[in-house]
Structure formats: C-alpha cells, structure tokens
Amino acid sequence: MLQTLKQKSLKSQLPVLLILGVATVALLVVVAPFFLALLTGPHPFDPYECDDVTALEGQYVAADLDTLFDYYAETVQSQSSGRDKTVSREYILPIYTTDDDVYYVGVEVKTNKMADAEAVLDDTIRLLNDEDGSYEWDGSLLSVRGTFCEMDDETKDLYADYIDYMEISDEDAAHFLPLVLKDGNIAGWKTDSIIVLVFVLAFVLICFIRVLYLVLTGSYQKQIKAYIAKSMDPEGTEHALDLFYEGTPEEEKHLRMDRNWLLYDDNTNPFVLAGRDIAWAYQHLTRQKMYGIVTVNKIYSVRVCSVSEDRRTREHTIPVRSEASAQELLGKLNRLYPDAAYGYTPEIEREYNADPAAFQRKVQAARRAEGETAPAAPETAE
C-alpha cells in the first residue's frame, strides 16, 4: 500500500516538478552569464590603449577614468517635495586606439559616483582650457566596473542631438559609437535585477528540491508510516492495511473505510486511522470573505479526531463538496464507528482536548447505556 501511495504522490506532483524544473533551468540560463562574469571577473580596460573598439560591446570591464568630455543625458527623478533629483548621468568617454585614432562612447554613472565624474569633468575642462602649460592633473579619477551595452533608442536620440548641437562634422560623428559603459551592470544586467533573480532562482530551486525529496522519500505518507510504527505489531499492521487497501473500494474520492480502518489518500496529505482510534468527528466550515466582510465562498470538510496521536497530529481533514455531503459522510462514519462522538459543541471540544482517551471512554459508556447509535449532531464548527 505504501508503495502504491508513493507512486500516486509522484504522479500527482509530476506537473509541479515539471514546472519547477523548467523554471529552474530557464532562470539558470538567464543568470549563467552573470555568474560566469563574476567568476572570471572584469577585464582591465585602459581607454588609452584599445586594440579593437568594435569588440567592446558586451565586455565586462573595470577601469579608472581620468578624462570625460561633458554629459549628453541625465535621468531626473521628481520627488514628492517638488524638487527634482538627478539619479544618473551619461558622460562622453574618449577611447584611444593603438593605431592613434580616437573614438567616443558613453559612460553611465549613478548618484553615488556622480561627484567623482564631475571632478574628472572639471579637471578635463581645465586641461582643455590650459593655454600657458600650467595644467597639472589634480588626481581626479572615476572608477567604474560595468558592461559595454548598446544604447537604447531614446539614448541614441539624445546622443545624436548632442552631436548636432556641438556641430560635429559627419566624419568626426562616425567616431561616436552608440555604446555606453554602464557602471554596476554585469553581463548586461543591473546588479539589483540580478539579486532579485538570484533570490527567485534560489526559491524555485528549494521548492523543486523539497517536492522531489518529499516524493522520493515517501514523506507525504509520513502520518501513515508513523501510525504503523507506533502500533503494537508494525509488520502485522502494515500487512492488515495492505489487505484493507486492496480489498476495500473507495467510498468517496480518495476515501476508503470499513469497521477496522479509515484511509484518506489525497496524494500529498494522506492519513490512516484504526476504527477503534476514532474518538470524534464533526463538520467544519471555512468562510472565505472579501475585505473581511462579504462571504464569497464556503469550504466544507469533515474533521476526524483520534485518541492515540499527539495534539499536533490527531485532527485530520476530509474535504467535501457541500454541507449535505458532510452530513452524509458523518452518517457513514457513525454507522461504521458507533463509539465515536459526532457533531460539534464547545463542550465536546473542551472535553476532547483535555483528555482524548477519557473522552472516548465517556462516549463509549454513554452509548452502551443508551443501547443505540446516536445520530450525527448538526452543529458545525467554523
């Protein structure tokens, strides 16, 4: 029986495993370039000795920049106070090739490095305006670690507007490449986006491993295994359950029962109880409410409570379609297990929680005194 239930669990969880597995692989493919870039590290980049500017796109580099020519774009954020805040700027970076040619690309920096970029820009302006040869480098540097990316359409338009505004000739404009070195960008991804993706990947992977572990180890049948192990004769109990499972048809979906056993096997949360171990059963109703006011759905179930299990595990749930289905199931339980209490009242709950064994003895004594089986009580717990 346990092996059959394990196979049913595996079959029911295959779609979940497939979805989680595909999601894991897809996320790994997405973040693989990021991890590869982290492992290999950024390539040192010297803007004064570039072998091939056409190979820059996609390169993850680290550089110390001491020359910037103006900025052509900035991102401004409007704040609730009414003041605007500049959150990033894109400066023009000259790149000198080994064959003594000069090309220009953008370099994007965020607020945290904007002061460094402005210092480098001011120093470059002093150099360009030096007429008497008195210029001395003041040590300003902008340290960046990021990826050369193609500019988006909006940035290209701003780039072109700057070139037109500066009245740069077509010949020189051909040396302005539509590339931007984005500081903090790794393998084409923003660091913040990668962190989110890594957390999502970790969560999906943990879920996949957990479901796979539960299926392969039979952990979904944990209650049944524990119930068998606690019996006086575990081997005999398991054999009896095998015979019961094979010889008893389902009363309802996933539900098998006779006078000796009750088994509910919903694939992921099955349970089994000996007939003599059932002390109390009642109808339970869960109301799903919109905004905590309007009831939009009612979920009915039958709760079956045992004597021998501990407080954390002794109450089991059998979902049903409606109140009529719940009452019908309680009637069947009442006929099969007449020594249990049926229906809900706060008093029954208090007595059962105080001492399940004493509660069962009291119910059995009352039934013997009555000499008949009492009908299932209509009260419902919510």
Short mmCIF file of C-alpha atoms in Angstrom, two decimals:
data_model
loop_
_atom_site.label_atom_id
_atom_site.label_comp_id
_atom_site.label_asym_id
_atom_site.label_seq_id
_atom_site.Cartn_x
_atom_site.Cartn_y
_atom_site.Cartn_z
CA MET A 1 0.00 0.00 0.00
CA LEU A 2 2.73 2.47 0.95
CA GLN A 3 4.49 1.94 -2.37
CA THR A 4 1.23 2.49 -4.26
CA LEU A 5 0.54 5.69 -2.34
CA LYS A 6 4.10 6.85 -3.01
CA GLN A 7 3.60 6.29 -6.75
CA LYS A 8 0.31 8.19 -6.64
CA SER A 9 2.08 11.08 -4.92
CA LEU A 10 4.77 11.09 -7.59
CA LYS A 11 2.17 11.06 -10.35
CA SER A 12 0.21 13.92 -8.77
CA GLN A 13 3.35 16.02 -8.28
CA LEU A 14 4.83 15.46 -11.75
CA PRO A 15 3.24 18.65 -13.19
CA VAL A 16 4.59 20.65 -10.23
CA LEU A 17 8.05 19.13 -10.62
CA LEU A 18 7.96 19.79 -14.37
CA ILE A 19 7.01 23.45 -13.91
CA LEU A 20 9.59 24.00 -11.17
CA GLY A 21 12.26 22.15 -13.16
CA VAL A 22 11.65 24.18 -16.32
CA ALA A 23 11.61 27.41 -14.30
CA THR A 24 14.89 26.45 -12.61
CA VAL A 25 16.60 25.68 -15.92
CA ALA A 26 15.26 28.89 -17.51
CA LEU A 27 16.48 31.01 -14.61
CA LEU A 28 19.87 29.28 -14.68
CA VAL A 29 20.20 30.06 -18.39
CA VAL A 30 19.33 33.70 -17.71
CA VAL A 31 21.74 34.21 -14.82
CA ALA A 32 24.54 31.95 -16.14
CA PRO A 33 26.32 34.82 -17.97
CA PHE A 34 26.17 36.84 -14.74
CA PHE A 35 27.78 34.05 -12.70
CA LEU A 36 30.36 33.47 -15.43
CA ALA A 37 31.24 37.16 -15.38
CA LEU A 38 31.55 37.08 -11.60
CA LEU A 39 33.81 34.02 -11.73
CA THR A 40 36.10 35.38 -14.42
CA GLY A 41 35.95 38.94 -13.09
CA PRO A 42 36.03 42.17 -15.13
CA HIS A 43 38.70 42.66 -17.76
CA PRO A 44 41.08 45.58 -17.04
CA PHE A 45 40.30 48.33 -19.53
CA ASP A 46 42.62 51.16 -20.48
CA PRO A 47 40.89 53.84 -22.58
CA TYR A 48 44.31 54.97 -23.85
CA GLU A 49 45.23 51.58 -25.36
CA CYS A 50 42.26 49.91 -27.03
CA ASP A 51 43.02 47.32 -29.70
CA ASP A 52 39.53 46.97 -31.22
CA VAL A 53 36.62 49.31 -30.43
CA THR A 54 34.25 47.10 -32.45
CA ALA A 55 34.70 44.31 -29.90
CA LEU A 56 33.74 46.39 -26.87
CA GLU A 57 30.01 45.58 -26.79
CA GLY A 58 29.19 43.02 -24.10
CA GLN A 59 32.58 43.22 -22.39
CA TYR A 60 32.55 43.36 -18.59
CA VAL A 61 35.40 45.69 -17.63
CA ALA A 62 36.97 47.64 -14.79
CA ALA A 63 38.58 50.98 -15.48
CA ASP A 64 39.91 54.12 -13.80
CA LEU A 65 38.92 57.08 -15.94
CA ASP A 66 40.67 60.46 -15.77
CA THR A 67 39.11 62.11 -18.83
CA LEU A 68 35.44 62.87 -19.59
CA PHE A 69 34.00 65.24 -22.20
CA ASP A 70 30.72 66.70 -20.97
CA TYR A 71 27.49 64.75 -20.44
CA TYR A 72 24.79 64.27 -23.07
CA ALA A 73 21.98 62.71 -20.99
CA GLU A 74 20.74 62.55 -17.42
CA THR A 75 17.89 60.85 -15.60
CA VAL A 76 15.94 63.10 -13.26
CA GLN A 77 13.50 61.85 -10.66
CA SER A 78 10.67 64.05 -9.41
CA GLN A 79 10.20 63.89 -5.65
CA SER A 80 7.09 64.48 -3.56
CA SER A 81 8.72 67.60 -2.14
CA GLY A 82 8.60 69.13 -5.62
CA ARG A 83 12.38 69.08 -6.05
CA ASP A 84 13.98 67.12 -8.86
CA LYS A 85 16.81 64.70 -8.15
CA THR A 86 19.39 63.61 -10.72
CA VAL A 87 19.83 59.86 -10.33
CA SER A 88 22.23 59.18 -13.23
CA ARG A 89 24.24 60.89 -15.94
CA GLU A 90 25.88 59.70 -19.12
CA TYR A 91 29.21 61.29 -19.94
CA ILE A 92 31.30 61.15 -23.12
CA LEU A 93 34.39 58.98 -22.73
CA PRO A 94 37.25 59.22 -25.27
CA ILE A 95 38.89 55.93 -26.24
CA TYR A 96 42.30 56.00 -27.89
CA THR A 97 43.20 53.08 -30.13
CA THR A 98 46.62 51.58 -30.63
CA ASP A 99 46.69 52.99 -34.17
CA ASP A 100 46.38 56.56 -32.82
CA ASP A 101 42.70 57.01 -33.58
CA VAL A 102 40.08 58.40 -31.16
CA TYR A 103 36.55 57.11 -30.64
CA TYR A 104 33.86 58.19 -28.18
CA VAL A 105 31.36 56.21 -26.14
CA GLY A 106 29.09 56.97 -23.21
CA VAL A 107 29.68 56.07 -19.58
CA GLU A 108 26.71 55.96 -17.23
CA VAL A 109 27.19 56.64 -13.53
CA LYS A 110 24.70 56.72 -10.69
CA THR A 111 24.31 59.27 -7.93
CA ASN A 112 26.91 57.65 -5.69
CA LYS A 113 29.69 58.29 -8.23
CA MET A 114 28.43 61.49 -9.81
CA ALA A 115 30.70 63.68 -7.68
CA ASP A 116 33.75 61.72 -8.92
CA ALA A 117 32.56 62.07 -12.51
CA GLU A 118 32.04 65.82 -12.11
CA ALA A 119 35.52 66.18 -10.61
CA VAL A 120 37.03 64.34 -13.61
CA LEU A 121 34.97 66.52 -15.97
CA ASP A 122 36.16 69.72 -14.27
CA ASP A 123 39.76 68.54 -14.46
CA THR A 124 39.35 67.73 -18.17
CA ILE A 125 37.94 71.20 -18.82
CA ARG A 126 40.97 72.75 -17.08
CA LEU A 127 43.21 70.67 -19.34
CA LEU A 128 41.37 71.76 -22.49
CA ASN A 129 41.48 75.41 -21.43
CA ASP A 130 45.16 75.34 -20.48
CA GLU A 131 46.89 77.96 -22.64
CA ASP A 132 50.09 78.56 -20.74
CA GLY A 133 51.07 74.94 -19.99
CA SER A 134 50.49 75.28 -16.28
CA TYR A 135 47.99 72.44 -16.06
CA GLU A 136 48.69 69.71 -13.54
CA TRP A 137 46.44 66.70 -13.05
CA ASP A 138 44.67 67.01 -9.71
CA GLY A 139 44.34 63.24 -9.21
CA SER A 140 40.62 63.03 -10.04
CA LEU A 141 39.53 59.54 -11.05
CA LEU A 142 36.24 57.82 -11.80
CA SER A 143 36.45 54.11 -11.03
CA VAL A 144 33.86 52.06 -12.90
CA ARG A 145 33.08 48.37 -13.12
CA GLY A 146 30.45 47.53 -15.68
CA THR A 147 29.47 46.33 -19.13
CA PHE A 148 29.59 48.00 -22.53
CA CYS A 149 25.98 47.94 -23.79
CA GLU A 150 24.29 49.22 -26.91
CA MET A 151 22.38 52.42 -26.29
CA ASP A 152 18.60 52.23 -26.31
CA ASP A 153 16.67 54.28 -28.89
CA GLU A 154 15.95 57.16 -26.53
CA THR A 155 19.60 57.45 -25.53
CA LYS A 156 20.69 57.29 -29.16
CA ASP A 157 18.41 60.24 -29.93
CA LEU A 158 19.90 62.27 -27.08
CA TYR A 159 23.39 61.26 -28.24
CA ALA A 160 22.60 62.42 -31.80
CA ASP A 161 21.09 65.67 -30.50
CA TYR A 162 24.30 66.38 -28.61
CA ILE A 163 26.42 65.71 -31.72
CA ASP A 164 24.21 68.07 -33.77
CA TYR A 165 24.26 70.72 -31.02
CA MET A 166 28.06 70.64 -30.90
CA GLU A 167 28.15 70.93 -34.73
CA ILE A 168 30.41 67.91 -35.06
CA SER A 169 31.21 67.02 -38.64
CA ASP A 170 29.88 63.83 -40.20
CA GLU A 171 33.42 62.49 -40.45
CA ASP A 172 34.05 63.01 -36.73
CA ALA A 173 30.48 61.92 -35.80
CA ALA A 174 31.29 58.49 -37.27
CA HIS A 175 33.69 58.05 -34.34
CA PHE A 176 30.89 58.48 -31.79
CA LEU A 177 29.90 54.87 -31.17
CA PRO A 178 26.38 54.04 -29.86
CA LEU A 179 27.81 52.26 -26.83
CA VAL A 180 27.54 53.10 -23.15
CA LEU A 181 29.66 51.70 -20.34
CA LYS A 182 27.11 51.11 -17.57
CA ASP A 183 28.69 51.15 -14.16
CA GLY A 184 27.29 48.41 -11.90
CA ASN A 185 26.00 46.44 -14.87
CA ILE A 186 27.18 42.84 -15.05
CA ALA A 187 26.77 40.83 -18.25
CA GLY A 188 24.03 43.18 -19.42
CA TRP A 189 22.08 43.08 -16.13
CA LYS A 190 21.71 45.66 -13.42
CA THR A 191 23.06 44.40 -10.12
CA ASP A 192 19.70 44.94 -8.39
CA SER A 193 17.89 42.89 -11.04
CA ILE A 194 20.41 40.08 -10.72
CA ILE A 195 19.99 39.99 -6.93
CA VAL A 196 16.21 39.62 -7.38
CA LEU A 197 16.69 36.89 -9.99
CA VAL A 198 19.12 35.01 -7.74
CA PHE A 199 16.63 35.08 -4.87
CA VAL A 200 13.86 33.86 -7.21
CA LEU A 201 16.15 31.13 -8.54
CA ALA A 202 17.05 30.04 -5.01
CA PHE A 203 13.36 29.94 -4.01
CA VAL A 204 12.31 27.94 -7.08
CA LEU A 205 15.24 25.55 -6.68
CA ILE A 206 14.46 24.98 -2.99
CA CYS A 207 10.81 24.30 -3.86
CA PHE A 208 11.86 21.83 -6.58
CA ILE A 209 14.26 20.00 -4.26
CA ARG A 210 11.70 19.94 -1.44
CA VAL A 211 8.90 18.48 -3.58
CA LEU A 212 11.30 15.95 -5.14
CA TYR A 213 12.56 14.95 -1.69
CA LEU A 214 9.05 14.55 -0.31
CA VAL A 215 8.04 12.39 -3.26
CA LEU A 216 11.12 10.16 -3.41
CA THR A 217 11.36 9.60 0.35
CA GLY A 218 7.65 8.97 0.82
CA SER A 219 7.38 11.90 3.20
CA TYR A 220 3.83 12.58 2.03
CA GLN A 221 2.97 9.29 3.75
CA LYS A 222 4.61 10.42 6.99
CA GLN A 223 1.48 10.07 9.12
CA ILE A 224 0.76 6.58 7.83
CA LYS A 225 4.34 5.43 8.43
CA ALA A 226 4.33 6.89 11.95
CA TYR A 227 0.94 5.33 12.69
CA ILE A 228 2.17 1.90 11.63
CA ALA A 229 5.42 2.28 13.57
CA LYS A 230 3.55 3.15 16.82
CA SER A 231 1.31 0.09 16.64
CA MET A 232 1.92 -2.98 18.80
CA ASP A 233 2.83 -5.06 15.73
CA PRO A 234 4.09 -2.78 12.91
CA GLU A 235 4.63 -5.64 10.45
CA GLY A 236 1.21 -7.10 11.12
CA THR A 237 -0.41 -3.67 10.94
CA GLU A 238 1.18 -2.93 7.58
CA HIS A 239 0.04 -6.31 6.25
CA ALA A 240 -3.51 -5.67 7.50
CA LEU A 241 -3.51 -2.26 5.81
CA ASP A 242 -2.31 -3.83 2.56
CA LEU A 243 -5.24 -6.24 2.62
CA PHE A 244 -7.63 -3.42 3.53
CA TYR A 245 -6.36 -1.20 0.71
CA GLU A 246 -6.58 -3.93 -1.91
CA GLY A 247 -9.98 -5.21 -0.80
CA THR A 248 -11.86 -2.02 0.02
CA PRO A 249 -13.29 0.19 -2.75
CA GLU A 250 -13.38 3.96 -2.43
CA GLU A 251 -16.48 5.30 -0.68
CA GLU A 252 -15.71 8.80 -1.88
CA LYS A 253 -12.78 10.17 -3.88
CA HIS A 254 -9.57 9.18 -2.04
CA LEU A 255 -11.59 7.70 0.87
CA ARG A 256 -11.64 4.05 1.92
CA MET A 257 -13.19 2.75 5.14
CA ASP A 258 -14.53 -0.33 6.89
CA ARG A 259 -15.12 -1.12 10.57
CA ASN A 260 -11.39 -1.60 11.17
CA TRP A 261 -9.76 1.19 9.16
CA LEU A 262 -10.30 4.62 7.66
CA LEU A 263 -7.87 5.76 4.94
CA TYR A 264 -7.87 9.09 3.15
CA ASP A 265 -5.20 9.28 0.44
CA ASP A 266 -5.23 12.65 -1.32
CA ASN A 267 -1.70 12.06 -2.68
CA THR A 268 0.03 14.78 -0.67
CA ASN A 269 -1.58 14.59 2.78
CA PRO A 270 -2.94 11.07 3.34
CA PHE A 271 -3.82 9.66 6.76
CA VAL A 272 -5.00 6.40 8.23
CA LEU A 273 -6.81 5.65 11.49
CA ALA A 274 -7.92 2.42 13.10
CA GLY A 275 -11.67 2.32 13.66
CA ARG A 276 -11.21 1.92 17.41
CA ASP A 277 -8.95 5.01 17.44
CA ILE A 278 -11.60 7.42 16.16
CA ALA A 279 -12.96 9.46 19.06
CA TRP A 280 -14.77 12.38 17.42
CA ALA A 281 -15.89 13.63 14.01
CA TYR A 282 -17.70 16.82 13.05
CA GLN A 283 -18.50 19.13 10.17
CA HIS A 284 -16.24 22.15 9.66
CA LEU A 285 -16.94 25.25 7.62
CA THR A 286 -14.40 27.82 6.39
CA ARG A 287 -15.79 31.08 5.03
CA GLN A 288 -13.70 32.99 2.52
CA LYS A 289 -14.55 36.68 2.77
CA MET A 290 -13.82 39.69 0.60
CA TYR A 291 -12.43 42.58 2.64
CA GLY A 292 -13.26 40.54 5.74
CA ILE A 293 -16.97 41.27 5.32
CA VAL A 294 -18.67 39.63 2.33
CA THR A 295 -18.60 35.82 2.17
CA VAL A 296 -17.55 34.82 -1.34
CA ASN A 297 -17.02 31.08 -0.80
CA LYS A 298 -17.73 28.33 1.70
CA ILE A 299 -15.41 25.36 2.11
CA TYR A 300 -16.89 22.34 3.86
CA SER A 301 -14.94 19.49 5.40
CA VAL A 302 -15.25 16.72 7.97
CA ARG A 303 -12.75 16.70 10.80
CA VAL A 304 -11.85 13.28 12.23
CA CYS A 305 -10.02 13.19 15.57
CA SER A 306 -8.05 10.29 17.01
CA VAL A 307 -7.22 9.12 20.51
CA SER A 308 -3.66 7.85 20.20
CA GLU A 309 -1.91 10.64 18.29
CA ASP A 310 -0.37 13.72 19.89
CA ARG A 311 -2.06 17.13 19.92
CA ARG A 312 -0.29 18.36 16.77
CA THR A 313 -1.34 15.47 14.55
CA ARG A 314 -4.54 13.98 15.97
CA GLU A 315 -7.01 16.05 13.93
CA HIS A 316 -7.46 15.13 10.25
CA THR A 317 -9.43 16.81 7.48
CA ILE A 318 -11.53 15.24 4.73
CA PRO A 319 -12.69 17.87 2.19
CA VAL A 320 -16.28 17.55 0.93
CA ARG A 321 -18.31 19.40 -1.70
CA SER A 322 -21.20 20.66 0.40
CA GLU A 323 -22.97 20.58 3.76
CA ALA A 324 -25.15 17.72 2.52
CA SER A 325 -22.01 15.74 1.57
CA ALA A 326 -20.54 16.42 5.02
CA GLN A 327 -23.68 15.15 6.77
CA GLU A 328 -23.82 12.10 4.52
CA LEU A 329 -20.20 11.24 5.35
CA LEU A 330 -20.81 11.75 9.07
CA GLY A 331 -23.72 9.34 8.83
CA LYS A 332 -21.48 6.68 7.24
CA LEU A 333 -18.83 7.23 9.89
CA ASN A 334 -21.47 6.95 12.60
CA ARG A 335 -22.61 3.57 11.28
CA LEU A 336 -19.06 2.22 10.99
CA TYR A 337 -17.61 3.70 14.18
CA PRO A 338 -20.51 3.96 16.66
CA ASP A 339 -18.29 4.50 19.69
CA ALA A 340 -17.17 7.96 18.49
CA ALA A 341 -18.85 11.30 19.18
CA TYR A 342 -20.38 13.19 16.26
CA GLY A 343 -21.19 16.87 15.82
CA TYR A 344 -19.59 19.94 17.31
CA THR A 345 -20.19 21.84 20.53
CA PRO A 346 -17.67 23.86 22.55
CA GLU A 347 -18.20 21.43 25.44
CA ILE A 348 -17.25 18.43 23.29
CA GLU A 349 -14.15 20.27 22.11
CA ARG A 350 -13.08 21.10 25.67
CA GLU A 351 -13.55 17.53 26.89
CA TYR A 352 -11.73 16.03 23.91
CA ASN A 353 -8.79 18.43 24.17
CA ALA A 354 -8.49 17.86 27.92
CA ASP A 355 -8.10 14.05 27.62
CA PRO A 356 -8.97 12.25 24.36
CA ALA A 357 -8.80 8.78 25.95
CA ALA A 358 -11.09 9.73 28.84
CA PHE A 359 -13.41 11.47 26.38
CA GLN A 360 -13.65 8.30 24.28
CA ARG A 361 -14.38 6.14 27.33
CA LYS A 362 -17.13 8.52 28.38
CA VAL A 363 -18.70 8.40 24.89
CA GLN A 364 -18.49 4.59 24.80
CA ALA A 365 -20.11 4.30 28.24
CA ALA A 366 -22.90 6.65 27.21
CA ARG A 367 -23.54 4.64 24.03
CA ARG A 368 -23.71 1.37 25.95
CA ALA A 369 -26.12 2.94 28.43
CA GLU A 370 -28.30 4.17 25.58
CA GLY A 371 -28.08 0.85 23.75
CA GLU A 372 -28.25 2.55 20.39
CA THR A 373 -26.25 4.68 17.98
CA ALA A 374 -26.94 8.38 18.28
CA PRO A 375 -27.46 10.34 15.05
CA ALA A 376 -24.81 12.77 13.89
CA ALA A 377 -25.26 16.16 15.53
CA PRO A 378 -25.91 19.04 13.14
CA GLU A 379 -23.67 21.60 14.82
CA THR A 380 -20.86 22.91 12.65
CA ALA A 381 -17.50 24.31 13.74
CA GLU A 382 -16.13 27.39 11.97
#
